[in-house]
Amino acid sequence: MSTSKHGLSIGIERSDSHIFLSLKAVGNLTHADYELITPMLESALSQVKYPEVDVLFDGTALDGWELRAAWDDFKLGLKHNNEFRKIAIYGNKNWLKMSAKVGTWFISGEIKYFENVTDAINWLREE
């Protein structure tokens, strides 16, 4: 019997209205993964009247999404569209680079793809 590891690790830091999310995706994300993570994100965002969110997304171990999980991700992005300031996606796959470009169509903040985590963090720290 083989099992495949999948899911999202999340870190949430808050300073006044600024929220920093650190996400690491592993394997193929499922709807169940989003059922676990969405309430945590919603709770963190609901604590702040006008949140400004920066995201560091580690996609180095991400293989993809189930269709329903991709829809969950899309809905979450649309719901909090105006709250995202910067999203840095780093990884080692061309399709992640393309997803960063597509994400700019739906998120009001900036989204950039990086192949190096240090570059991604430095970009997030820029005002």
CSV table of C-alpha atoms in Angstrom, one decimal:
chain,number,residue,atom,x,y,z
A,1,MET,CA,0.0,0.0,0.0
A,2,SER,CA,1.4,3.4,-1.0
A,3,THR,CA,0.4,6.7,0.4
A,4,SER,CA,1.2,10.0,-1.1
A,5,LYS,CA,1.9,13.0,1.1
A,6,HIS,CA,-0.1,16.1,0.3
A,7,GLY,CA,-1.3,19.3,2.0
A,8,LEU,CA,-0.4,22.8,3.0
A,9,SER,CA,1.7,24.0,5.8
A,10,ILE,CA,0.9,27.5,6.9
A,11,GLY,CA,2.4,30.2,9.1
A,12,ILE,CA,0.5,33.3,9.9
A,13,GLU,CA,2.1,36.4,11.5
A,14,ARG,CA,0.3,39.6,12.2
A,15,SER,CA,1.5,43.1,13.0
A,16,ASP,CA,-1.4,45.6,13.3
A,17,SER,CA,-3.2,45.5,9.9
A,18,HIS,CA,-0.3,43.6,8.2
A,19,ILE,CA,-0.6,39.9,7.8
A,20,PHE,CA,2.3,37.7,6.5
A,21,LEU,CA,1.3,34.2,5.3
A,22,SER,CA,3.9,31.6,4.7
A,23,LEU,CA,2.6,28.6,2.7
A,24,LYS,CA,4.3,25.4,1.7
A,25,ALA,CA,2.3,23.1,-0.6
A,26,VAL,CA,3.2,19.4,-1.0
A,27,GLY,CA,1.9,16.8,-3.5
A,28,ASN,CA,-1.5,17.2,-5.1
A,29,LEU,CA,-3.7,19.5,-3.1
A,30,THR,CA,-7.2,18.3,-2.4
A,31,HIS,CA,-10.5,19.9,-1.5
A,32,ALA,CA,-10.0,18.4,2.0
A,33,ASP,CA,-6.8,20.4,2.3
A,34,TYR,CA,-8.7,23.6,1.7
A,35,GLU,CA,-11.4,22.6,4.1
A,36,LEU,CA,-8.7,22.6,6.8
A,37,ILE,CA,-6.8,25.7,5.8
A,38,THR,CA,-9.6,28.0,4.8
A,39,PRO,CA,-11.0,28.5,8.3
A,40,MET,CA,-7.5,29.4,9.6
A,41,LEU,CA,-7.0,32.0,6.9
A,42,GLU,CA,-10.5,33.4,7.3
A,43,SER,CA,-10.0,33.7,11.1
A,44,ALA,CA,-6.7,35.5,10.7
A,45,LEU,CA,-8.2,37.9,8.1
A,46,SER,CA,-11.4,38.6,10.0
A,47,GLN,CA,-9.4,39.9,13.0
A,48,VAL,CA,-8.3,42.9,11.1
A,49,LYS,CA,-10.6,45.7,9.7
A,50,TYR,CA,-8.5,46.5,6.6
A,51,PRO,CA,-5.8,43.7,6.2
A,52,GLU,CA,-2.8,44.0,4.0
A,53,VAL,CA,-1.6,40.6,3.2
A,54,ASP,CA,1.8,39.5,1.9
A,55,VAL,CA,2.2,35.8,0.9
A,56,LEU,CA,5.3,33.6,0.5
A,57,PHE,CA,4.2,30.5,-1.4
A,58,ASP,CA,6.6,27.6,-1.6
A,59,GLY,CA,5.7,25.5,-4.5
A,60,THR,CA,8.9,23.4,-4.7
A,61,ALA,CA,7.1,20.2,-3.6
A,62,LEU,CA,3.7,21.0,-5.2
A,63,ASP,CA,2.6,18.5,-7.9
A,64,GLY,CA,-0.8,20.2,-8.7
A,65,TRP,CA,-4.4,20.5,-7.6
A,66,GLU,CA,-7.5,18.4,-7.8
A,67,LEU,CA,-10.0,20.3,-9.8
A,68,ARG,CA,-12.2,21.1,-6.8
A,69,ALA,CA,-9.1,22.2,-4.8
A,70,ALA,CA,-8.2,24.6,-7.7
A,71,TRP,CA,-11.7,26.0,-7.5
A,72,ASP,CA,-11.3,26.4,-3.7
A,73,ASP,CA,-8.1,28.3,-4.3
A,74,PHE,CA,-9.7,30.5,-6.9
A,75,LYS,CA,-12.7,31.3,-4.7
A,76,LEU,CA,-10.4,32.2,-1.8
A,77,GLY,CA,-8.4,34.5,-4.0
A,78,LEU,CA,-11.5,36.3,-5.3
A,79,LYS,CA,-13.0,36.7,-1.9
A,80,HIS,CA,-9.9,38.4,-0.5
A,81,ASN,CA,-8.8,39.9,-3.7
A,82,ASN,CA,-8.3,43.5,-2.4
A,83,GLU,CA,-6.5,42.4,0.7
A,84,PHE,CA,-3.5,40.9,-1.0
A,85,ARG,CA,-0.5,43.3,-1.3
A,86,LYS,CA,2.1,41.0,-2.6
A,87,ILE,CA,2.3,37.3,-3.4
A,88,ALA,CA,5.7,35.7,-4.0
A,89,ILE,CA,5.5,32.3,-5.5
A,90,TYR,CA,8.8,30.4,-5.6
A,91,GLY,CA,9.4,27.0,-7.1
A,92,ASN,CA,11.1,25.0,-9.8
A,93,LYS,CA,8.3,24.4,-12.3
A,94,ASN,CA,7.3,26.4,-15.4
A,95,TRP,CA,3.6,25.9,-14.7
A,96,LEU,CA,4.0,27.8,-11.4
A,97,LYS,CA,5.5,30.7,-13.3
A,98,MET,CA,2.5,30.7,-15.6
A,99,SER,CA,0.1,30.4,-12.7
A,100,ALA,CA,1.7,33.6,-11.2
A,101,LYS,CA,0.9,35.4,-14.5
A,102,VAL,CA,-2.7,34.1,-14.5
A,103,GLY,CA,-3.1,35.1,-10.9
A,104,THR,CA,-2.6,38.7,-11.7
A,105,TRP,CA,-5.9,38.7,-13.6
A,106,PHE,CA,-7.8,37.9,-10.4
A,107,ILE,CA,-5.8,39.5,-7.6
A,108,SER,CA,-5.4,43.3,-7.1
A,109,GLY,CA,-2.0,43.0,-5.5
A,110,GLU,CA,1.3,42.1,-7.2
A,111,ILE,CA,2.2,38.5,-7.9
A,112,LYS,CA,5.7,37.5,-8.9
A,113,TYR,CA,7.4,34.1,-9.5
A,114,PHE,CA,10.9,33.4,-8.2
A,115,GLU,CA,13.2,30.4,-8.4
A,116,ASN,CA,15.1,31.5,-5.3
A,117,VAL,CA,13.5,31.9,-1.9
A,118,THR,CA,15.9,34.7,-0.8
A,119,ASP,CA,14.9,36.8,-3.8
A,120,ALA,CA,11.2,36.2,-3.0
A,121,ILE,CA,11.6,37.3,0.6
A,122,ASN,CA,13.6,40.4,-0.4
A,123,TRP,CA,10.9,41.4,-2.9
A,124,LEU,CA,8.2,41.0,-0.2
A,125,ARG,CA,10.1,43.2,2.2
A,126,GLU,CA,10.3,46.1,-0.4
A,127,GLU,CA,7.9,48.9,0.3
